[in-house]
Short mmCIF file of C-alpha atoms and ligand atoms in Angstrom, two decimals:
data_model
loop_
_atom_site.label_atom_id
_atom_site.label_comp_id
_atom_site.label_asym_id
_atom_site.label_seq_id
_atom_site.Cartn_x
_atom_site.Cartn_y
_atom_site.Cartn_z
CA MET A 1 0.00 0.00 0.00
CA ALA A 2 1.29 3.43 -0.97
CA GLU A 3 1.25 6.17 1.61
CA GLN A 4 -1.21 8.54 -0.03
CA MET A 5 -4.66 9.01 1.45
CA TRP A 6 -6.01 6.99 -1.46
CA GLY A 7 -3.03 4.62 -1.45
CA GLY A 8 -4.85 1.37 -0.65
CA ARG A 9 -4.93 -0.14 -4.12
CA PHE A 10 -1.45 1.06 -5.07
CA GLU A 11 1.81 -0.77 -4.76
CA LYS A 12 4.01 2.22 -5.37
CA SER A 13 4.03 5.81 -4.24
CA THR A 14 3.51 8.45 -6.86
CA ASP A 15 6.49 9.50 -8.89
CA GLU A 16 7.79 12.78 -7.50
CA MET A 17 7.56 14.65 -10.75
CA ILE A 18 4.03 13.37 -11.37
CA ASN A 19 3.12 14.48 -7.90
CA GLU A 20 4.29 17.95 -8.56
CA PHE A 21 2.55 18.03 -11.91
CA GLN A 22 -0.83 17.08 -10.61
CA ALA A 23 -0.83 18.99 -7.34
CA SER A 24 -3.04 22.04 -7.06
CA ILE A 25 -2.10 23.08 -3.54
CA GLY A 26 0.12 25.85 -4.92
CA PHE A 27 -2.98 27.74 -6.00
CA ASP A 28 -6.05 26.17 -4.39
CA LYS A 29 -4.80 26.93 -0.89
CA ARG A 30 -6.44 30.30 -1.23
CA MET A 31 -9.78 28.52 -0.76
CA TYR A 32 -8.83 27.38 2.73
CA ARG A 33 -11.60 29.39 4.43
CA GLU A 34 -14.23 27.89 2.18
CA ASP A 35 -12.80 24.43 2.66
CA VAL A 36 -12.94 24.75 6.45
CA ALA A 37 -16.42 26.28 6.44
CA GLY A 38 -17.69 23.59 4.07
CA SER A 39 -16.22 20.84 6.22
CA ILE A 40 -17.75 22.29 9.38
CA ALA A 41 -21.16 22.40 7.73
CA HIS A 42 -20.68 18.85 6.47
CA ALA A 43 -19.65 17.58 9.92
CA LYS A 44 -22.65 19.24 11.55
CA MET A 45 -24.92 17.65 8.99
CA LEU A 46 -23.34 14.21 9.48
CA ALA A 47 -23.93 14.45 13.22
CA LYS A 48 -27.44 15.75 12.84
CA CYS A 49 -28.27 12.84 10.55
CA GLY A 50 -26.75 10.37 12.98
CA ILE A 51 -23.92 9.44 10.59
CA ILE A 52 -21.19 10.51 13.02
CA SER A 53 -21.37 11.04 16.76
CA GLU A 54 -21.72 14.39 18.53
CA GLU A 55 -18.27 13.92 20.09
CA ASP A 56 -16.69 13.33 16.71
CA LYS A 57 -18.44 16.38 15.34
CA GLU A 58 -17.17 18.53 18.21
CA ALA A 59 -13.63 17.24 17.77
CA ILE A 60 -13.78 17.88 14.02
CA ILE A 61 -15.05 21.43 14.44
CA GLN A 62 -12.47 22.24 17.07
CA GLY A 63 -9.72 20.71 14.96
CA LEU A 64 -10.80 22.65 11.89
CA HIS A 65 -10.84 25.91 13.81
CA ASP A 66 -7.31 25.22 15.00
CA ILE A 67 -6.20 24.53 11.45
CA LEU A 68 -7.83 27.72 10.25
CA LEU A 69 -5.90 29.65 12.84
CA GLN A 70 -2.65 27.97 11.87
CA ILE A 71 -3.19 28.82 8.22
CA GLU A 72 -4.07 32.40 9.03
CA GLU A 73 -0.98 32.80 11.12
CA GLY A 74 1.22 31.32 8.43
CA GLU A 75 2.05 28.31 10.53
CA PHE A 76 0.50 25.66 8.33
CA ASP A 77 2.93 23.67 6.27
CA PHE A 78 1.27 22.91 2.94
CA SER A 79 2.51 19.75 1.34
CA VAL A 80 2.64 19.02 -2.40
CA ASP A 81 2.44 15.33 -1.59
CA LEU A 82 -1.07 15.93 -0.31
CA GLU A 83 -2.09 17.35 -3.70
CA ASP A 84 -4.65 19.94 -2.77
CA ILE A 85 -6.18 22.04 -0.05
CA HIS A 86 -8.79 19.41 0.74
CA MET A 87 -6.33 16.64 1.54
CA ASN A 88 -3.87 18.98 3.23
CA ILE A 89 -6.53 20.02 5.70
CA GLU A 90 -8.02 16.57 6.17
CA LYS A 91 -4.65 14.97 6.76
CA ARG A 92 -3.69 17.58 9.32
CA LEU A 93 -7.05 17.18 11.02
CA THR A 94 -6.58 13.45 11.36
CA GLU A 95 -3.06 13.95 12.65
CA SER A 96 -4.34 16.25 15.35
CA ILE A 97 -7.67 14.68 16.41
CA GLY A 98 -7.18 11.07 15.36
CA GLU A 99 -10.00 8.78 14.17
CA ALA A 100 -12.71 11.39 14.22
CA GLY A 101 -10.79 13.21 11.49
CA GLY A 102 -11.03 10.12 9.33
CA ARG A 103 -14.84 10.23 9.59
CA LEU A 104 -15.16 13.71 8.10
CA HIS A 105 -15.00 12.52 4.51
CA THR A 106 -17.98 10.18 4.97
CA ALA A 107 -20.62 10.75 2.27
CA ARG A 108 -18.36 13.20 0.49
CA SER A 109 -15.90 13.17 -2.39
CA ARG A 110 -13.31 15.71 -3.31
CA ASN A 111 -15.34 16.16 -6.46
CA ASP A 112 -18.28 17.70 -4.66
CA GLN A 113 -16.00 19.23 -2.05
CA VAL A 114 -13.97 21.18 -4.59
CA ALA A 115 -17.16 22.22 -6.34
CA LEU A 116 -18.52 23.52 -3.03
CA ASP A 117 -15.34 25.42 -2.18
CA THR A 118 -15.13 27.01 -5.60
CA HIS A 119 -18.79 28.03 -5.58
CA MET A 120 -18.35 29.68 -2.21
CA TYR A 121 -15.11 31.32 -3.21
CA VAL A 122 -16.49 32.73 -6.46
CA ARG A 123 -19.63 33.85 -4.65
CA ARG A 124 -17.65 35.75 -2.00
CA ARG A 125 -15.25 37.35 -4.45
CA THR A 126 -18.07 38.27 -6.82
CA VAL A 127 -19.49 40.46 -4.07
CA GLU A 128 -16.12 42.16 -3.76
CA VAL A 129 -16.07 42.80 -7.49
CA MET A 130 -19.59 44.24 -7.22
CA GLU A 131 -18.36 46.59 -4.52
CA ALA A 132 -15.43 47.68 -6.65
CA ILE A 133 -17.78 48.34 -9.58
CA CYS A 134 -19.93 50.58 -7.37
CA ASN A 135 -16.87 52.45 -6.23
CA LEU A 136 -15.78 53.23 -9.79
CA GLN A 137 -19.33 54.18 -10.72
CA GLN A 138 -19.34 56.56 -7.81
CA ALA A 139 -16.04 58.12 -8.89
CA LEU A 140 -17.43 58.60 -12.40
CA ALA A 141 -20.67 60.12 -11.15
CA GLU A 142 -18.84 62.48 -8.78
CA THR A 143 -16.46 63.63 -11.50
CA ALA A 144 -19.38 64.08 -13.87
CA ALA A 145 -21.28 66.14 -11.29
CA LYS A 146 -18.26 68.31 -10.55
CA ASN A 147 -17.82 69.08 -14.25
CA ARG A 148 -21.42 69.21 -15.34
CA GLU A 149 -20.97 72.33 -17.50
CA VAL A 150 -17.84 71.24 -19.32
CA VAL A 151 -18.33 70.92 -23.08
CA MET A 152 -16.11 68.72 -25.21
CA PRO A 153 -16.15 67.33 -28.73
CA GLY A 154 -17.89 63.99 -29.06
CA TYR A 155 -16.26 61.74 -31.65
CA THR A 156 -17.15 59.21 -34.25
CA HIS A 157 -14.32 57.57 -36.21
CA LEU A 158 -12.13 59.52 -33.79
CA GLN A 159 -13.11 62.62 -35.78
CA ARG A 160 -14.83 65.46 -33.98
CA ALA A 161 -18.53 64.91 -34.48
CA GLN A 162 -20.83 66.95 -32.22
CA PRO A 163 -20.33 68.91 -29.01
CA ILE A 164 -21.26 66.93 -25.89
CA LEU A 165 -20.93 67.36 -22.17
CA PHE A 166 -17.87 65.76 -20.59
CA ALA A 167 -20.24 64.52 -17.89
CA HIS A 168 -22.30 62.78 -20.58
CA HIS A 169 -19.19 60.98 -21.76
CA LEU A 170 -18.32 59.81 -18.25
CA LEU A 171 -21.88 58.73 -17.58
CA ALA A 172 -21.77 56.50 -20.64
CA TYR A 173 -19.24 54.43 -18.72
CA PHE A 174 -21.43 54.59 -15.65
CA GLY A 175 -24.15 52.91 -17.70
CA MET A 176 -21.84 50.18 -18.94
CA LEU A 177 -20.71 49.50 -15.40
CA ALA A 178 -24.31 49.36 -14.21
CA ARG A 179 -24.90 46.51 -16.64
CA ASP A 180 -21.64 44.90 -15.54
CA PHE A 181 -22.95 45.05 -11.99
CA GLU A 182 -26.10 43.25 -13.08
CA ARG A 183 -24.09 40.65 -14.94
CA PHE A 184 -22.13 39.92 -11.76
CA ARG A 185 -25.40 39.75 -9.88
CA GLY A 186 -26.30 36.98 -12.32
CA VAL A 187 -22.95 35.30 -11.76
CA TYR A 188 -23.66 35.41 -8.04
CA ARG A 189 -26.99 33.65 -8.55
CA ARG A 190 -25.36 30.80 -10.45
CA ALA A 191 -22.56 30.51 -7.92
CA ASP A 192 -25.20 30.42 -5.22
CA ILE A 193 -26.17 26.80 -5.93
CA MET A 194 -24.97 24.15 -3.50
CA PRO A 195 -23.23 21.09 -4.98
CA LEU A 196 -22.24 19.17 -1.82
CA GLY A 197 -23.95 15.83 -1.43
CA ALA A 198 -23.34 14.87 -5.05
CA GLY A 199 -20.57 12.60 -3.81
CA ALA A 200 -18.13 11.57 -6.50
CA LEU A 201 -20.86 11.72 -9.13
CA ALA A 202 -23.93 9.71 -8.21
CA GLY A 203 -25.00 10.83 -4.76
CA THR A 204 -24.35 8.82 -1.61
CA THR A 205 -25.69 5.79 0.22
CA PHE A 206 -25.83 7.76 3.49
CA PRO A 207 -28.99 9.52 4.69
CA ILE A 208 -27.58 13.03 4.29
CA ASP A 209 -29.45 16.32 4.51
CA ARG A 210 -28.39 18.65 1.72
CA GLU A 211 -30.94 21.30 2.70
CA PHE A 212 -29.26 21.57 6.07
CA VAL A 213 -25.85 22.18 4.50
CA ALA A 214 -27.31 24.68 2.03
CA ALA A 215 -29.05 26.61 4.79
CA HIS A 216 -25.96 26.51 6.96
CA LEU A 217 -23.80 27.96 4.20
CA ASP A 218 -26.49 30.39 3.06
CA PHE A 219 -27.04 28.92 -0.38
CA GLU A 220 -30.15 29.99 -2.24
CA GLN A 221 -30.44 26.76 -4.26
CA ILE A 222 -29.21 23.17 -4.39
CA TYR A 223 -28.07 21.30 -7.49
CA GLY A 224 -30.86 18.92 -8.38
CA ASN A 225 -28.60 16.52 -10.26
CA SER A 226 -25.44 15.07 -8.81
CA LEU A 227 -23.66 14.71 -12.17
CA ASP A 228 -24.39 18.31 -13.01
CA ALA A 229 -23.18 19.42 -9.58
CA VAL A 230 -19.70 17.98 -9.96
CA SER A 231 -19.22 18.42 -13.70
CA ASP A 232 -20.20 21.88 -14.65
CA ARG A 233 -18.22 25.05 -14.39
CA ASP A 234 -20.69 27.35 -16.03
CA TYR A 235 -20.68 29.82 -13.15
CA ILE A 236 -16.94 30.16 -13.67
CA MET A 237 -17.38 30.69 -17.38
CA GLU A 238 -20.01 33.28 -16.60
CA PHE A 239 -17.75 35.07 -14.18
CA LEU A 240 -15.03 35.12 -16.81
CA ALA A 241 -17.46 36.31 -19.47
CA ALA A 242 -18.76 39.09 -17.23
CA ALA A 243 -15.19 39.94 -16.28
CA SER A 244 -14.11 40.05 -19.93
CA ILE A 245 -16.93 42.41 -20.85
CA LEU A 246 -16.14 44.59 -17.86
CA MET A 247 -12.46 44.69 -18.79
CA VAL A 248 -13.36 45.62 -22.35
CA HIS A 249 -15.28 48.57 -20.92
CA LEU A 250 -12.33 49.57 -18.78
CA SER A 251 -10.03 49.10 -21.72
CA ARG A 252 -12.00 51.55 -23.83
CA LEU A 253 -12.00 54.03 -20.97
CA SER A 254 -8.26 53.47 -20.70
CA GLU A 255 -7.71 54.06 -24.37
CA GLU A 256 -9.58 57.35 -24.06
CA THR A 257 -7.72 58.36 -20.92
CA ILE A 258 -4.45 57.72 -22.71
CA LEU A 259 -5.56 59.84 -25.65
CA TRP A 260 -6.94 62.58 -23.43
CA CYS A 261 -3.75 63.04 -21.50
CA SER A 262 -1.57 63.06 -24.59
CA ARG A 263 -0.26 66.47 -25.58
CA GLU A 264 -2.30 66.20 -28.77
CA PHE A 265 -5.62 66.14 -26.89
CA SER A 266 -4.60 67.48 -23.51
CA PHE A 267 -8.20 67.22 -22.22
CA VAL A 268 -7.23 65.88 -18.81
CA GLU A 269 -4.19 65.69 -16.64
CA LEU A 270 -3.65 62.71 -14.39
CA ASP A 271 -2.41 63.14 -10.87
CA ASP A 272 1.36 62.85 -10.55
CA ALA A 273 0.81 60.17 -7.94
CA HIS A 274 -0.94 58.04 -10.55
CA CYS A 275 1.69 58.19 -13.28
CA THR A 276 5.24 57.09 -13.83
CA GLY A 277 8.23 58.67 -15.50
CA SER A 278 10.84 57.47 -17.92
CA SER A 279 14.30 56.31 -16.96
CA MET A 280 15.70 58.06 -20.01
CA MET A 281 13.41 60.90 -21.07
CA PRO A 282 13.15 63.39 -18.23
CA GLN A 283 10.01 65.10 -19.51
CA LYS A 284 7.84 61.99 -19.60
CA LYS A 285 4.73 61.43 -17.50
CA ASN A 286 3.17 58.19 -18.59
CA PRO A 287 -0.38 56.92 -18.06
CA ASP A 288 0.83 53.44 -17.10
CA VAL A 289 -2.27 52.57 -15.12
CA SER A 290 -4.52 52.98 -18.13
CA GLU A 291 -2.09 51.12 -20.34
CA LEU A 292 -1.90 48.25 -17.89
CA VAL A 293 -5.65 47.99 -17.50
CA ARG A 294 -5.94 47.94 -21.29
CA GLY A 295 -3.20 45.30 -21.37
CA LYS A 296 -4.70 43.13 -18.65
CA THR A 297 -7.95 42.95 -20.60
CA GLY A 298 -6.24 40.49 -22.92
CA ARG A 299 -5.35 38.14 -20.15
CA VAL A 300 -8.87 38.08 -18.69
CA ILE A 301 -10.32 37.32 -22.12
CA GLY A 302 -7.64 34.63 -22.37
CA HIS A 303 -8.87 33.00 -19.18
CA LEU A 304 -12.40 32.89 -20.58
CA MET A 305 -11.16 31.20 -23.75
CA ALA A 306 -9.10 28.75 -21.71
CA MET A 307 -12.04 27.75 -19.52
CA LEU A 308 -14.45 27.30 -22.42
CA THR A 309 -11.89 25.24 -24.29
CA THR A 310 -11.04 23.11 -21.26
CA VAL A 311 -14.63 22.07 -20.63
CA LYS A 312 -15.72 21.86 -24.25
CA GLY A 313 -15.01 18.20 -24.91
CA LEU A 314 -15.24 16.73 -21.41
CA PRO A 315 -17.46 13.74 -20.75
CA LEU A 316 -19.45 13.80 -17.52
CA ALA A 317 -18.69 13.74 -14.64
CA TYR A 318 -15.48 14.93 -12.96
CA ASN A 319 -12.25 14.90 -14.94
CA LYS A 320 -8.98 16.22 -13.65
CA ASP A 321 -9.01 18.74 -16.49
CA LEU A 322 -11.45 20.65 -14.30
CA GLN A 323 -8.67 21.46 -11.88
CA GLU A 324 -7.54 23.87 -14.58
CA ASP A 325 -10.51 26.08 -13.71
CA LYS A 326 -8.75 27.65 -10.76
CA GLU A 327 -5.72 29.62 -11.82
CA GLY A 328 -7.68 31.45 -14.49
CA ILE A 329 -10.61 32.40 -12.32
CA PHE A 330 -8.35 33.38 -9.42
CA ASP A 331 -6.24 35.58 -11.63
CA ALA A 332 -9.32 37.07 -13.29
CA ILE A 333 -10.85 37.93 -9.92
CA ASP A 334 -7.65 39.60 -8.72
CA THR A 335 -7.14 41.43 -11.99
CA VAL A 336 -10.66 42.75 -12.32
CA LYS A 337 -10.92 43.88 -8.74
CA PHE A 338 -7.53 45.58 -8.74
CA SER A 339 -8.19 47.28 -12.08
CA LEU A 340 -11.50 48.67 -10.83
CA GLU A 341 -9.98 49.95 -7.62
CA VAL A 342 -7.06 51.59 -9.34
CA TYR A 343 -9.31 53.16 -11.93
CA ALA A 344 -11.55 54.74 -9.33
CA ARG A 345 -8.50 56.47 -7.90
CA LEU A 346 -7.35 57.57 -11.31
CA VAL A 347 -10.72 59.11 -12.12
CA ARG A 348 -10.94 60.88 -8.78
CA GLY A 349 -7.49 62.39 -9.28
CA MET A 350 -8.08 63.47 -12.85
CA LYS A 351 -7.78 67.20 -13.59
CA VAL A 352 -10.26 68.22 -16.27
CA LYS A 353 -8.94 70.87 -18.63
CA GLN A 354 -12.12 72.69 -19.38
CA ASP A 355 -10.51 75.43 -21.51
CA VAL A 356 -8.74 73.03 -23.80
CA MET A 357 -11.94 71.09 -24.38
CA LYS A 358 -13.81 74.31 -25.00
CA ARG A 359 -11.25 75.36 -27.58
CA ALA A 360 -11.57 71.99 -29.25
CA VAL A 361 -15.30 72.53 -29.84
CA THR A 362 -14.92 76.16 -30.82
CA GLU A 363 -12.12 75.87 -33.33
CA ASP A 364 -13.97 73.17 -35.09
CA PHE A 365 -16.91 72.14 -37.26
CA SER A 366 -18.69 69.91 -34.80
CA ASN A 367 -21.61 72.35 -34.97
CA ALA A 368 -22.26 71.61 -38.66
CA THR A 369 -25.20 69.33 -37.82
CA ASP A 370 -26.73 72.15 -35.82
CA LEU A 371 -26.37 74.45 -38.79
CA ALA A 372 -28.33 71.95 -40.86
CA ASP A 373 -30.90 71.40 -38.09
CA TYR A 374 -31.40 75.18 -37.94
CA LEU A 375 -32.45 75.22 -41.58
CA VAL A 376 -34.66 72.17 -41.11
CA LYS A 377 -36.48 73.96 -38.32
CA LYS A 378 -37.08 76.76 -40.80
CA GLY A 379 -38.72 74.34 -43.22
CA LEU A 380 -35.92 73.05 -45.44
CA PRO A 381 -35.84 69.25 -45.97
CA PHE A 382 -32.93 67.72 -44.04
CA ARG A 383 -31.13 66.44 -47.14
CA GLN A 384 -30.99 69.94 -48.62
CA ALA A 385 -30.03 71.46 -45.29
CA HIS A 386 -27.21 68.93 -45.04
CA ALA A 387 -25.94 70.03 -48.45
CA VAL A 388 -26.05 73.73 -47.50
CA SER A 389 -24.19 73.08 -44.28
CA GLY A 390 -21.66 70.96 -46.15
CA GLN A 391 -21.14 73.79 -48.60
CA ALA A 392 -20.58 76.22 -45.70
CA VAL A 393 -17.99 73.90 -44.16
CA HIS A 394 -16.31 73.53 -47.54
CA ASP A 395 -16.11 77.31 -47.99
CA CYS A 396 -14.80 77.83 -44.46
CA LEU A 397 -12.12 75.19 -44.90
CA ALA A 398 -10.95 76.87 -48.07
CA ARG A 399 -10.69 80.19 -46.22
CA GLY A 400 -9.27 78.86 -42.99
CA ILE A 401 -12.19 80.06 -40.85
CA TYR A 402 -15.00 78.42 -38.85
CA LEU A 403 -18.78 78.48 -39.23
CA GLN A 404 -19.20 81.12 -36.56
CA ASP A 405 -16.83 83.41 -38.51
CA MET A 406 -19.01 83.65 -41.61
CA THR A 407 -20.96 86.86 -41.99
CA LEU A 408 -24.74 86.88 -42.16
CA GLU A 409 -24.56 88.02 -45.79
CA GLU A 410 -22.39 85.04 -46.62
CA TYR A 411 -24.89 82.77 -44.92
CA GLN A 412 -27.79 84.35 -46.71
CA ARG A 413 -26.07 83.80 -50.04
CA LEU A 414 -26.15 80.09 -49.21
CA SER A 415 -29.80 80.17 -48.10
CA PRO A 416 -32.29 82.98 -47.54
CA LEU A 417 -33.53 81.11 -44.47
CA PHE A 418 -30.51 82.19 -42.41
CA ASP A 419 -31.03 84.95 -39.90
CA ARG A 420 -29.09 86.62 -37.09
CA ASP A 421 -30.04 83.87 -34.64
CA ILE A 422 -27.82 81.43 -36.54
CA TYR A 423 -24.83 82.43 -34.39
CA ASP A 424 -26.52 81.46 -31.19
CA ALA A 425 -27.82 78.25 -32.79
CA ILE A 426 -24.30 77.04 -33.58
CA SER A 427 -22.58 78.01 -30.33
CA PRO A 428 -21.30 74.88 -28.57
CA GLU A 429 -23.49 75.56 -25.53
CA THR A 430 -26.63 75.78 -27.66
CA CYS A 431 -25.62 72.67 -29.58
CA VAL A 432 -25.45 70.85 -26.28
CA LYS A 433 -28.53 72.43 -24.74
CA ASN A 434 -30.72 71.60 -27.73
CA ARG A 435 -29.97 67.89 -27.66
CA ASN A 436 -32.66 67.42 -25.11
CA SER A 437 -34.08 64.16 -26.38
CA LEU A 438 -34.28 61.42 -23.77
CA GLY A 439 -30.75 60.24 -23.02
CA GLY A 440 -29.23 63.10 -25.02
CA THR A 441 -26.35 65.31 -23.97
CA SER A 442 -28.31 68.41 -22.91
CA TYR A 443 -27.67 69.89 -19.47
CA GLU A 444 -31.15 68.83 -18.46
CA GLN A 445 -30.77 65.26 -19.67
CA VAL A 446 -27.37 64.91 -18.05
CA GLN A 447 -28.82 66.22 -14.81
CA ARG A 448 -31.48 63.53 -15.06
CA GLN A 449 -28.85 60.92 -15.73
CA LEU A 450 -26.97 62.07 -12.66
CA SER A 451 -30.02 61.75 -10.45
CA ALA A 452 -30.80 58.33 -11.88
CA ALA A 453 -27.17 57.33 -11.36
CA ARG A 454 -27.30 58.28 -7.69
CA LYS A 455 -30.49 56.33 -7.17
CA LEU A 456 -29.12 53.31 -8.94
CA LEU A 457 -25.90 53.46 -6.94
CA ASP A 458 -27.89 53.49 -3.72
CA SER A 459 -29.75 50.34 -4.63
CA GLU A 460 -26.62 48.63 -5.94
CA GLN A 461 -24.78 49.40 -2.73
CA LYS A 462 -27.65 48.13 -0.63
CA LEU A 463 -27.77 44.87 -2.53
CA GLN A 464 -24.01 44.51 -2.42
CA GLN A 465 -24.00 44.95 1.35
CA GLU A 466 -26.80 42.45 1.82
CA LEU A 467 -24.85 39.88 -0.17
CA ALA A 468 -21.62 40.70 1.67
CA GLU A 469 -23.31 39.93 4.97
CA LYS A 470 -24.30 36.50 3.69
CA GLN A 471 -20.70 35.44 3.05
CA ILE A 472 -19.22 32.99 5.49
CA LYS A 473 -17.10 34.30 8.24
CA VAL A 474 -15.34 31.39 9.85
N1 LIG B 1 -7.72 19.33 -6.70
C1 LIG B 1 -8.84 18.82 -7.39
C2 LIG B 1 -9.47 19.89 -8.28
O1 LIG B 1 -9.14 21.01 -8.08
C3 LIG B 1 -9.85 18.34 -6.41
C4 LIG B 1 -10.74 17.24 -6.91
C5 LIG B 1 -9.95 16.03 -7.18
N2 LIG B 1 -10.74 14.88 -7.38
C6 LIG B 1 -10.21 13.74 -7.79
N3 LIG B 1 -10.97 12.73 -7.89
N4 LIG B 1 -8.95 13.69 -8.15
O2 LIG B 1 -10.23 19.63 -9.16
#
């Protein structure tokens, strides 16, 4: 018999290199809290159902608490020979409390145990991600509110298109993050399903009580099929999908931040404390944070691809391939949370260069649509108005002036519908003010968006706190 916990049918111990290759303790040890909490719930259930004695249960719980303490104080020696967090803890438990420790794994397999731990871990960390989303949303809303009058060019094709409010631009990201928050709420729901009791794959011969475990660990639902419970990783794929979408949002914001703080745009200046310099070029102040967030987006998307590909061809039920779920999801959680937190700081420290933005909409033709709309309001069909406005732009370009520099006579030569009020109609402020359609960039609409944003944030934060309170504290 080999010395491993499952060594009974083996004549030899595992080859050392193989051991190292298949061990997951290097990364799954971060689920130690979940593993302990899950085992305590399991032990309580076993005792309640008369499968183990009360004394054994007490010894197990005490032993697990001691182990938890040891791990937290850095005094636990994790062993690669014991493969993973589950066997590391169980082995130590048995060493310290004896036979009772050996009863803990009754009616349980590592297959449902690892599924339980990972569900709880993803659930807990999802709430942290939700909190970090709220925090960035708050930073965006505050910055928008502080700069609610600032006008900037809005772009399409990265060409100046129409004047918009800077606050409107920031609130666009607020909206994306609000949907990200909801997506993570969905992830939470799918992680909130309790797999323990599935055994290795088929359930167990013992009279267990899965409802008890679920209630004890605050799970909303229980897997209704044992094969499903141990085989699927869809909640992980969903987390990674939600994380990828979120990172794509942050990456676009990063790209814009990088552009905005370039000398060419110069719309914002980042806080010195949030930038880095160059070891060679003394003048440099680089937006590394934004670049890194943009860069890290690739790796989160990579984790999603890896997970989908890993599970794609797997037969039911558990296969060791599934152990590959962990490093990707762990890294994605860390990356997403850190990126959100860092970005909230960056946004809060951002100096908005109102005058530069103003110049960019003044020395520009982004009011050409408004010129056309002016004529439409005086009765000209839009297509013709578009042509007149285009002609005006063409003439201005040839002369090196802007629309607001043309005289009224010049305008009237283009169309008799022009009057003195054209100058007000094409001022950037009027262009903004007039876009008062629902969700538009007008001051009024942006004010509405801000109020809605505050309300939404309140309810998001309330929900997030409710969920945070449900997470196990062992
Ligand atoms: N470390 C394993 C994992 O992360 C735990 C489950 C192992 N189960 C087994 N039968 N080998 O997936």
